Amino acid sequence: MRPITEYEDVNRERFEREIVPKGEPAVIRGLVSDWAIVEAAMESDGSLARLLGQASTEEPFQAWFGTPEIQGRFGYSEDFTGFNHERRLATVEQLLDLLLRQKGHERPYSMYAGGIPIRRHLPELLPSIPVPLLDTGKTTLISLWLGNRTRTAAHWDLPQNLACVAAGRRRFTLFPTDQLPNLYVGPLDFTLAGQPTSLVDIDHPDLQRHPRFARAQDAAQRAELGPGDALYIPSLWWHAVKSLDELGAMINFWWRDAEPPLLTPLNALYHAVITMKNLPPDELARWRVMFDHYIFEANGDPVEHLPQQARGILGRRTPELIARVKKLLIEALSR
């Protein structure tokens, strides 16, 4: 696997001009090394726990707990009717207490909480985690990821992502979006955390069971990050994450450049499954022409020949237009 391109001394102008337009992942060394949470983590796990505990609320969130046998790899049960772990509510302080108690165990339980909204659960942490690379005018979701030696299956996120390691080391393995056919993705509508995930154990792939994964390996990029380092992940890039230490913490920033309302195209994929999947091949090929023309604009603007008032749902996006299309879809799906 080739290494992810690395950068140093990156400011916002360089980030927006040089890194984001490439559409490739990028490691930015030392980007957040001056954060108080990073300094606390470098001092000791106890210092990190005290800082997070003092900044947190008593509101619980969902945390995942797995037996030692899963070795940190959270996933499905063998028959895909459930998961190989339990999910329970915990506060930041409760989870940290459990993580610290597991330190030094030869066969620790796997513990993990992902996507903890910081504005809701750790609001006092916000002033101490500035990222000057990002446009503060954009809607940004800021989350905490907390756990021990865990492995997150390869998945994609719709927003762009800036993942900042606060404690412990993390190994990221990324695959371009076009590797989808080689990643043996699980169910679209029954997921671990909202996004479809690869079923391949990327650390120990079974190439007899998943032979096409060898092609994904050839296209993969990998990097190991330590406290203070950051990784830019473009929208829809597949990424698997392995936490390498007994206590790990990461803070990430998600944002989108799309016009509001920020709806997910995954819903369009669901709709396409029930309306198009079993069409005759010749009809399906004709629908591909339609989508290429109207959605992907393979032939340029599909309504440039029409006056603005005649462009209908392909006209300028407004709240009124979005509401109208939603109403059409609700009526159609309710029949």
mmCIF file of C-alpha atoms in Angstrom:
data_model
loop_
_atom_site.group_PDB
_atom_site.id
_atom_site.type_symbol
_atom_site.label_atom_id
_atom_site.label_comp_id
_atom_site.label_asym_id
_atom_site.label_seq_id
_atom_site.Cartn_x
_atom_site.Cartn_y
_atom_site.Cartn_z
ATOM 1 C CA MET A 1 0.000 0.000 0.000
ATOM 2 C CA ARG A 2 1.437 3.340 -0.959
ATOM 3 C CA PRO A 3 1.795 6.030 1.704
ATOM 4 C CA ILE A 4 -0.657 8.906 1.888
ATOM 5 C CA THR A 5 0.902 12.187 0.756
ATOM 6 C CA GLU A 6 2.163 14.243 3.694
ATOM 7 C CA TYR A 7 2.224 18.010 4.244
ATOM 8 C CA GLU A 8 3.603 20.360 6.877
ATOM 9 C CA ASP A 9 3.060 24.043 7.635
ATOM 10 C CA VAL A 10 -0.371 24.115 5.994
ATOM 11 C CA ASN A 11 -2.549 27.216 6.339
ATOM 12 C CA ARG A 12 -6.115 27.690 5.145
ATOM 13 C CA GLU A 13 -5.128 29.258 1.827
ATOM 14 C CA ARG A 14 -2.827 26.353 0.968
ATOM 15 C CA PHE A 15 -5.364 23.794 2.189
ATOM 16 C CA GLU A 16 -8.119 25.191 -0.042
ATOM 17 C CA ARG A 17 -5.863 25.856 -3.038
ATOM 18 C CA GLU A 18 -3.536 22.856 -3.049
ATOM 19 C CA ILE A 19 -4.986 19.978 -1.019
ATOM 20 C CA VAL A 20 -8.787 19.963 -1.320
ATOM 21 C CA PRO A 21 -8.987 20.394 -5.139
ATOM 22 C CA LYS A 22 -6.852 17.273 -5.672
ATOM 23 C CA GLY A 23 -9.573 15.094 -4.188
ATOM 24 C CA GLU A 24 -6.915 12.915 -2.564
ATOM 25 C CA PRO A 25 -6.302 12.138 1.116
ATOM 26 C CA ALA A 26 -3.571 14.146 2.823
ATOM 27 C CA VAL A 27 -1.690 13.793 6.101
ATOM 28 C CA ILE A 28 -0.936 17.099 7.809
ATOM 29 C CA ARG A 29 1.710 16.516 10.440
ATOM 30 C CA GLY A 30 1.522 18.476 13.692
ATOM 31 C CA LEU A 31 -1.565 20.450 12.670
ATOM 32 C CA VAL A 32 -3.154 20.366 16.154
ATOM 33 C CA SER A 33 -0.111 19.640 18.305
ATOM 34 C CA ASP A 34 -0.803 22.784 20.340
ATOM 35 C CA TRP A 35 -4.248 21.641 21.465
ATOM 36 C CA ALA A 36 -4.623 21.304 25.242
ATOM 37 C CA ILE A 37 -6.116 17.821 24.795
ATOM 38 C CA VAL A 38 -3.028 16.691 22.865
ATOM 39 C CA GLU A 39 -0.705 18.105 25.508
ATOM 40 C CA ALA A 40 -2.705 16.361 28.248
ATOM 41 C CA ALA A 41 -2.570 13.058 26.380
ATOM 42 C CA MET A 42 1.191 13.351 25.930
ATOM 43 C CA GLU A 43 1.509 13.900 29.690
ATOM 44 C CA SER A 44 -0.508 10.811 30.731
ATOM 45 C CA ASP A 45 -3.762 8.944 30.201
ATOM 46 C CA GLY A 46 -4.908 10.241 33.576
ATOM 47 C CA SER A 47 -4.377 13.843 32.486
ATOM 48 C CA LEU A 48 -6.375 13.191 29.313
ATOM 49 C CA ALA A 49 -9.227 11.632 31.313
ATOM 50 C CA ARG A 50 -9.329 14.575 33.727
ATOM 51 C CA LEU A 51 -9.444 17.130 30.906
ATOM 52 C CA LEU A 52 -12.246 15.312 29.080
ATOM 53 C CA GLY A 53 -14.162 14.649 32.277
ATOM 54 C CA GLN A 54 -14.083 18.305 33.278
ATOM 55 C CA ALA A 55 -15.316 19.357 29.814
ATOM 56 C CA SER A 56 -18.145 16.811 29.566
ATOM 57 C CA THR A 57 -21.820 16.774 30.471
ATOM 58 C CA GLU A 58 -23.717 13.956 32.193
ATOM 59 C CA GLU A 59 -25.716 13.156 29.074
ATOM 60 C CA PRO A 60 -25.046 9.581 27.895
ATOM 61 C CA PHE A 61 -24.372 8.383 24.354
ATOM 62 C CA GLN A 62 -24.177 4.954 22.765
ATOM 63 C CA ALA A 63 -20.951 3.010 23.296
ATOM 64 C CA TRP A 64 -19.961 -0.381 21.883
ATOM 65 C CA PHE A 65 -18.581 -3.219 24.000
ATOM 66 C CA GLY A 66 -17.133 -6.467 22.626
ATOM 67 C CA THR A 67 -15.651 -9.549 24.249
ATOM 68 C CA PRO A 68 -11.888 -10.158 24.000
ATOM 69 C CA GLU A 69 -12.568 -12.675 21.229
ATOM 70 C CA ILE A 70 -13.458 -9.995 18.658
ATOM 71 C CA GLN A 71 -9.991 -8.424 19.112
ATOM 72 C CA GLY A 72 -11.321 -4.940 18.588
ATOM 73 C CA ARG A 73 -12.991 -5.689 15.251
ATOM 74 C CA PHE A 74 -16.592 -4.550 15.539
ATOM 75 C CA GLY A 75 -18.939 -6.034 12.962
ATOM 76 C CA TYR A 76 -21.918 -8.262 12.290
ATOM 77 C CA SER A 77 -22.934 -11.548 13.845
ATOM 78 C CA GLU A 78 -22.281 -14.606 11.671
ATOM 79 C CA ASP A 79 -25.887 -14.721 10.397
ATOM 80 C CA PHE A 80 -26.173 -10.923 9.864
ATOM 81 C CA THR A 81 -29.176 -10.694 12.189
ATOM 82 C CA GLY A 82 -27.274 -8.571 14.694
ATOM 83 C CA PHE A 83 -23.800 -7.496 15.722
ATOM 84 C CA ASN A 84 -20.815 -9.171 17.382
ATOM 85 C CA HIS A 85 -20.931 -6.694 20.267
ATOM 86 C CA GLU A 86 -23.315 -5.013 22.694
ATOM 87 C CA ARG A 87 -24.390 -1.380 22.714
ATOM 88 C CA ARG A 88 -25.007 0.455 25.966
ATOM 89 C CA LEU A 89 -25.407 4.033 27.112
ATOM 90 C CA ALA A 90 -22.456 5.675 28.856
ATOM 91 C CA THR A 91 -21.199 9.135 29.736
ATOM 92 C CA VAL A 92 -17.721 10.381 28.845
ATOM 93 C CA GLU A 93 -16.519 9.836 32.419
ATOM 94 C CA GLN A 94 -18.021 6.340 32.627
ATOM 95 C CA LEU A 95 -16.399 5.230 29.381
ATOM 96 C CA LEU A 96 -13.031 6.698 30.369
ATOM 97 C CA ASP A 97 -13.201 4.929 33.734
ATOM 98 C CA LEU A 98 -13.847 1.590 32.019
ATOM 99 C CA LEU A 99 -11.043 2.180 29.504
ATOM 100 C CA LEU A 100 -8.515 3.008 32.225
ATOM 101 C CA ARG A 101 -9.509 -0.111 34.172
ATOM 102 C CA GLN A 102 -8.778 -2.261 31.101
ATOM 103 C CA LYS A 103 -5.222 -0.980 30.755
ATOM 104 C CA GLY A 104 -2.642 -3.702 31.168
ATOM 105 C CA HIS A 105 -5.089 -6.572 30.662
ATOM 106 C CA GLU A 106 -3.731 -9.336 28.461
ATOM 107 C CA ARG A 107 -7.163 -9.899 26.893
ATOM 108 C CA PRO A 108 -9.092 -6.649 27.286
ATOM 109 C CA TYR A 109 -12.692 -6.101 26.314
ATOM 110 C CA SER A 110 -13.065 -3.933 23.223
ATOM 111 C CA MET A 111 -14.628 -0.557 23.986
ATOM 112 C CA TYR A 112 -15.484 2.168 21.541
ATOM 113 C CA ALA A 113 -17.693 5.196 21.084
ATOM 114 C CA GLY A 114 -17.693 6.976 17.747
ATOM 115 C CA GLY A 115 -19.100 10.254 16.548
ATOM 116 C CA ILE A 116 -19.837 11.692 19.999
ATOM 117 C CA PRO A 117 -21.179 15.209 19.222
ATOM 118 C CA ILE A 118 -18.869 17.589 21.061
ATOM 119 C CA ARG A 119 -21.289 20.528 21.111
ATOM 120 C CA ARG A 120 -23.739 18.336 22.997
ATOM 121 C CA HIS A 121 -21.537 16.152 25.208
ATOM 122 C CA LEU A 122 -18.319 18.166 25.679
ATOM 123 C CA PRO A 123 -19.265 21.815 25.018
ATOM 124 C CA GLU A 124 -16.470 23.214 27.198
ATOM 125 C CA LEU A 125 -13.910 21.535 24.942
ATOM 126 C CA LEU A 126 -14.879 23.584 21.884
ATOM 127 C CA PRO A 127 -12.843 26.755 22.570
ATOM 128 C CA SER A 128 -9.653 24.707 22.940
ATOM 129 C CA ILE A 129 -9.815 22.850 19.588
ATOM 130 C CA PRO A 130 -9.551 25.535 16.886
ATOM 131 C CA VAL A 131 -8.751 24.504 13.301
ATOM 132 C CA PRO A 132 -7.806 27.582 11.250
ATOM 133 C CA LEU A 133 -7.846 25.504 8.035
ATOM 134 C CA LEU A 134 -11.636 25.370 8.019
ATOM 135 C CA ASP A 135 -14.219 27.971 7.087
ATOM 136 C CA THR A 136 -16.067 28.619 10.339
ATOM 137 C CA GLY A 137 -18.988 29.980 8.320
ATOM 138 C CA LYS A 138 -19.823 26.503 7.050
ATOM 139 C CA THR A 139 -21.959 24.108 9.054
ATOM 140 C CA THR A 140 -19.474 21.735 10.676
ATOM 141 C CA LEU A 141 -20.154 18.649 12.769
ATOM 142 C CA ILE A 142 -17.442 18.149 15.403
ATOM 143 C CA SER A 143 -17.180 14.730 17.031
ATOM 144 C CA LEU A 144 -15.070 12.768 19.522
ATOM 145 C CA TRP A 145 -13.970 9.155 18.980
ATOM 146 C CA LEU A 146 -12.862 7.319 22.103
ATOM 147 C CA GLY A 147 -11.769 3.734 22.715
ATOM 148 C CA ASN A 148 -8.985 1.224 23.188
ATOM 149 C CA ARG A 149 -7.364 -1.037 20.572
ATOM 150 C CA THR A 150 -10.234 -1.166 18.104
ATOM 151 C CA ARG A 151 -10.698 -1.601 14.369
ATOM 152 C CA THR A 152 -13.302 0.272 12.353
ATOM 153 C CA ALA A 153 -14.305 -1.464 9.115
ATOM 154 C CA ALA A 154 -13.780 0.371 5.833
ATOM 155 C CA HIS A 155 -16.696 2.725 5.164
ATOM 156 C CA TRP A 156 -17.376 6.033 3.456
ATOM 157 C CA ASP A 157 -18.709 9.337 4.762
ATOM 158 C CA LEU A 158 -20.676 11.791 2.673
ATOM 159 C CA PRO A 159 -19.054 14.950 4.128
ATOM 160 C CA GLN A 160 -15.425 15.875 3.803
ATOM 161 C CA ASN A 161 -13.520 14.940 6.932
ATOM 162 C CA LEU A 162 -10.586 16.340 8.856
ATOM 163 C CA ALA A 163 -9.620 13.714 11.435
ATOM 164 C CA CYS A 164 -7.324 14.995 14.194
ATOM 165 C CA VAL A 165 -5.596 12.500 16.477
ATOM 166 C CA ALA A 166 -5.593 13.653 20.096
ATOM 167 C CA ALA A 167 -4.291 10.564 21.936
ATOM 168 C CA GLY A 168 -2.698 7.285 20.898
ATOM 169 C CA ARG A 169 -1.630 6.213 17.437
ATOM 170 C CA ARG A 170 -4.060 5.470 14.608
ATOM 171 C CA ARG A 171 -3.491 3.660 11.337
ATOM 172 C CA PHE A 172 -5.685 4.775 8.446
ATOM 173 C CA THR A 173 -6.155 2.709 5.293
ATOM 174 C CA LEU A 174 -7.980 4.469 2.466
ATOM 175 C CA PHE A 175 -9.445 3.263 -0.818
ATOM 176 C CA PRO A 176 -10.728 5.419 -3.700
ATOM 177 C CA THR A 177 -14.479 5.367 -4.255
ATOM 178 C CA ASP A 178 -14.099 3.267 -7.410
ATOM 179 C CA GLN A 179 -12.868 0.326 -5.311
ATOM 180 C CA LEU A 180 -16.456 -0.346 -4.218
ATOM 181 C CA PRO A 181 -16.720 -3.585 -6.292
ATOM 182 C CA ASN A 182 -13.607 -4.981 -4.580
ATOM 183 C CA LEU A 183 -14.554 -4.274 -0.957
ATOM 184 C CA TYR A 184 -17.411 -6.763 -0.496
ATOM 185 C CA VAL A 185 -19.746 -4.311 1.196
ATOM 186 C CA GLY A 186 -22.368 -5.446 3.700
ATOM 187 C CA PRO A 187 -26.083 -4.570 3.713
ATOM 188 C CA LEU A 188 -27.067 -1.073 2.591
ATOM 189 C CA ASP A 189 -30.021 -0.824 4.964
ATOM 190 C CA PHE A 190 -28.690 -2.625 8.060
ATOM 191 C CA THR A 191 -25.425 -0.944 8.974
ATOM 192 C CA LEU A 192 -23.143 -0.652 11.977
ATOM 193 C CA ALA A 193 -23.363 3.131 12.267
ATOM 194 C CA GLY A 194 -25.323 4.533 9.341
ATOM 195 C CA GLN A 195 -22.942 3.900 6.448
ATOM 196 C CA PRO A 196 -22.409 0.603 4.601
ATOM 197 C CA THR A 197 -19.161 -1.135 5.587
ATOM 198 C CA SER A 198 -16.741 -3.572 4.001
ATOM 199 C CA LEU A 199 -16.857 -7.156 5.284
ATOM 200 C CA VAL A 200 -13.146 -7.699 4.603
ATOM 201 C CA ASP A 201 -10.748 -7.903 7.527
ATOM 202 C CA ILE A 202 -8.137 -5.680 5.933
ATOM 203 C CA ASP A 203 -5.448 -6.736 8.429
ATOM 204 C CA HIS A 204 -5.966 -10.433 7.664
ATOM 205 C CA PRO A 205 -7.892 -10.634 4.370
ATOM 206 C CA ASP A 206 -9.267 -13.989 3.275
ATOM 207 C CA LEU A 207 -8.523 -13.781 -0.447
ATOM 208 C CA GLN A 208 -10.247 -17.096 -1.121
ATOM 209 C CA ARG A 209 -13.470 -15.650 0.237
ATOM 210 C CA HIS A 210 -12.837 -12.095 -1.018
ATOM 211 C CA PRO A 211 -10.513 -12.513 -4.049
ATOM 212 C CA ARG A 212 -11.193 -9.092 -5.589
ATOM 213 C CA PHE A 213 -9.861 -7.406 -2.451
ATOM 214 C CA ALA A 214 -6.369 -7.946 -3.890
ATOM 215 C CA ARG A 215 -7.208 -5.218 -6.413
ATOM 216 C CA ALA A 216 -8.338 -2.902 -3.623
ATOM 217 C CA GLN A 217 -5.028 -3.491 -1.850
ATOM 218 C CA ASP A 218 -3.182 -2.344 -4.957
ATOM 219 C CA ALA A 219 -5.167 0.914 -4.922
ATOM 220 C CA ALA A 220 -4.983 1.499 -1.165
ATOM 221 C CA GLN A 221 -3.158 4.284 0.645
ATOM 222 C CA ARG A 222 -2.057 4.041 4.272
ATOM 223 C CA ALA A 223 -0.645 6.262 7.004
ATOM 224 C CA GLU A 224 -0.005 6.068 10.732
ATOM 225 C CA LEU A 225 -0.796 9.197 12.724
ATOM 226 C CA GLY A 226 0.200 10.212 16.226
ATOM 227 C CA PRO A 227 -1.110 12.846 18.635
ATOM 228 C CA GLY A 228 -1.284 16.246 16.941
ATOM 229 C CA ASP A 229 -1.419 14.861 13.387
ATOM 230 C CA ALA A 230 -4.431 15.243 11.087
ATOM 231 C CA LEU A 231 -5.772 13.485 8.023
ATOM 232 C CA TYR A 232 -7.940 15.036 5.317
ATOM 233 C CA ILE A 233 -10.382 12.484 3.863
ATOM 234 C CA PRO A 234 -12.315 13.592 0.759
ATOM 235 C CA SER A 235 -16.027 12.831 0.477
ATOM 236 C CA LEU A 236 -16.902 9.199 -0.333
ATOM 237 C CA TRP A 237 -13.391 7.789 0.084
ATOM 238 C CA TRP A 238 -13.479 4.437 1.840
ATOM 239 C CA HIS A 239 -11.451 4.428 5.052
ATOM 240 C CA ALA A 240 -10.655 1.854 7.724
ATOM 241 C CA VAL A 241 -9.175 2.935 11.057
ATOM 242 C CA LYS A 242 -7.143 0.928 13.550
ATOM 243 C CA SER A 243 -6.426 2.340 17.002
ATOM 244 C CA LEU A 244 -3.038 1.009 18.086
ATOM 245 C CA ASP A 245 -2.877 1.891 21.783
ATOM 246 C CA GLU A 246 -4.702 1.110 25.016
ATOM 247 C CA LEU A 247 -6.369 4.514 25.041
ATOM 248 C CA GLY A 248 -7.059 6.476 21.897
ATOM 249 C CA ALA A 249 -8.943 9.690 21.211
ATOM 250 C CA MET A 250 -9.652 11.490 17.959
ATOM 251 C CA ILE A 251 -11.622 14.621 17.093
ATOM 252 C CA ASN A 252 -12.979 15.053 13.606
ATOM 253 C CA PHE A 253 -14.637 17.823 11.639
ATOM 254 C CA TRP A 254 -17.225 17.034 8.950
ATOM 255 C CA TRP A 255 -18.472 19.552 6.390
ATOM 256 C CA ARG A 256 -20.054 19.627 2.940
ATOM 257 C CA ASP A 257 -19.717 22.051 0.052
ATOM 258 C CA ALA A 258 -23.151 21.201 -1.363
ATOM 259 C CA GLU A 259 -25.987 23.714 -1.308
ATOM 260 C CA PRO A 260 -28.386 23.400 1.604
ATOM 261 C CA PRO A 261 -30.558 21.537 2.419
ATOM 262 C CA LEU A 262 -27.828 18.940 2.837
ATOM 263 C CA LEU A 263 -29.772 15.830 1.870
ATOM 264 C CA THR A 264 -27.939 12.530 1.393
ATOM 265 C CA PRO A 265 -27.860 10.978 -2.094
ATOM 266 C CA LEU A 266 -27.924 7.600 -0.330
ATOM 267 C CA ASN A 267 -31.708 8.050 -0.219
ATOM 268 C CA ALA A 268 -31.697 8.309 -4.000
ATOM 269 C CA LEU A 269 -29.775 5.026 -4.118
ATOM 270 C CA TYR A 270 -32.406 3.367 -1.923
ATOM 271 C CA HIS A 271 -35.128 4.677 -4.234
ATOM 272 C CA ALA A 272 -33.252 3.456 -7.312
ATOM 273 C CA VAL A 273 -33.003 -0.030 -5.806
ATOM 274 C CA ILE A 274 -36.795 -0.410 -5.630
ATOM 275 C CA THR A 275 -37.582 1.358 -8.907
ATOM 276 C CA MET A 276 -34.749 0.284 -11.248
ATOM 277 C CA LYS A 277 -32.877 -2.770 -10.005
ATOM 278 C CA ASN A 278 -34.964 -5.414 -11.826
ATOM 279 C CA LEU A 279 -35.681 -3.546 -15.035
ATOM 280 C CA PRO A 280 -34.945 -5.297 -18.352
ATOM 281 C CA PRO A 281 -31.328 -4.638 -19.401
ATOM 282 C CA ASP A 282 -32.251 -2.578 -22.449
ATOM 283 C CA GLU A 283 -34.559 -0.324 -20.435
ATOM 284 C CA LEU A 284 -31.947 0.031 -17.679
ATOM 285 C CA ALA A 285 -29.384 1.105 -20.281
ATOM 286 C CA ARG A 286 -31.771 3.827 -21.445
ATOM 287 C CA TRP A 287 -32.214 5.060 -17.889
ATOM 288 C CA ARG A 288 -28.413 5.284 -17.647
ATOM 289 C CA VAL A 289 -28.581 7.728 -20.567
ATOM 290 C CA MET A 290 -31.204 9.747 -18.679
ATOM 291 C CA PHE A 291 -29.148 9.917 -15.500
ATOM 292 C CA ASP A 292 -25.941 10.745 -17.375
ATOM 293 C CA HIS A 293 -27.732 13.601 -19.125
ATOM 294 C CA TYR A 294 -29.794 15.115 -16.282
ATOM 295 C CA ILE A 295 -27.786 14.322 -13.149
ATOM 296 C CA PHE A 296 -24.166 13.930 -14.246
ATOM 297 C CA GLU A 297 -24.524 16.480 -17.075
ATOM 298 C CA ALA A 298 -22.464 14.401 -19.477
ATOM 299 C CA ASN A 299 -23.632 16.705 -22.282
ATOM 300 C CA GLY A 300 -23.474 20.003 -20.407
ATOM 301 C CA ASP A 301 -26.342 21.881 -18.805
ATOM 302 C CA PRO A 302 -29.457 19.863 -19.750
ATOM 303 C CA VAL A 303 -31.819 22.838 -19.539
ATOM 304 C CA GLU A 304 -29.745 25.676 -20.933
ATOM 305 C CA HIS A 305 -32.158 25.909 -23.874
ATOM 306 C CA LEU A 306 -35.105 26.649 -21.556
ATOM 307 C CA PRO A 307 -35.979 29.983 -19.960
ATOM 308 C CA GLN A 308 -35.559 30.060 -16.177
ATOM 309 C CA GLN A 309 -39.297 29.938 -15.500
ATOM 310 C CA ALA A 310 -39.649 26.759 -17.588
ATOM 311 C CA ARG A 311 -36.868 24.710 -15.982
ATOM 312 C CA GLY A 312 -39.088 23.191 -13.301
ATOM 313 C CA ILE A 313 -37.292 20.921 -10.832
ATOM 314 C CA LEU A 314 -34.068 21.372 -12.813
ATOM 315 C CA GLY A 315 -34.147 25.098 -12.181
ATOM 316 C CA ARG A 316 -32.468 27.109 -9.434
ATOM 317 C CA ARG A 317 -32.623 25.353 -6.077
ATOM 318 C CA THR A 318 -34.790 27.225 -3.613
ATOM 319 C CA PRO A 319 -36.485 26.130 -0.377
ATOM 320 C CA GLU A 320 -39.778 26.206 -2.245
ATOM 321 C CA LEU A 321 -38.431 23.940 -4.989
ATOM 322 C CA ILE A 322 -37.030 21.457 -2.462
ATOM 323 C CA ALA A 323 -40.349 21.379 -0.603
ATOM 324 C CA ARG A 324 -42.186 20.775 -3.876
ATOM 325 C CA VAL A 325 -39.947 17.839 -4.852
ATOM 326 C CA LYS A 326 -40.207 16.321 -1.385
ATOM 327 C CA LYS A 327 -44.010 16.530 -1.644
ATOM 328 C CA LEU A 328 -43.923 14.776 -5.031
ATOM 329 C CA LEU A 329 -41.741 11.980 -3.630
ATOM 330 C CA ILE A 330 -43.849 11.532 -0.488
ATOM 331 C CA GLU A 331 -47.001 11.257 -2.573
ATOM 332 C CA ALA A 332 -45.376 8.753 -4.948
ATOM 333 C CA LEU A 333 -43.966 6.581 -2.148
ATOM 334 C CA SER A 334 -47.286 6.594 -0.280
ATOM 335 C CA ARG A 335 -49.251 4.958 -3.106
#
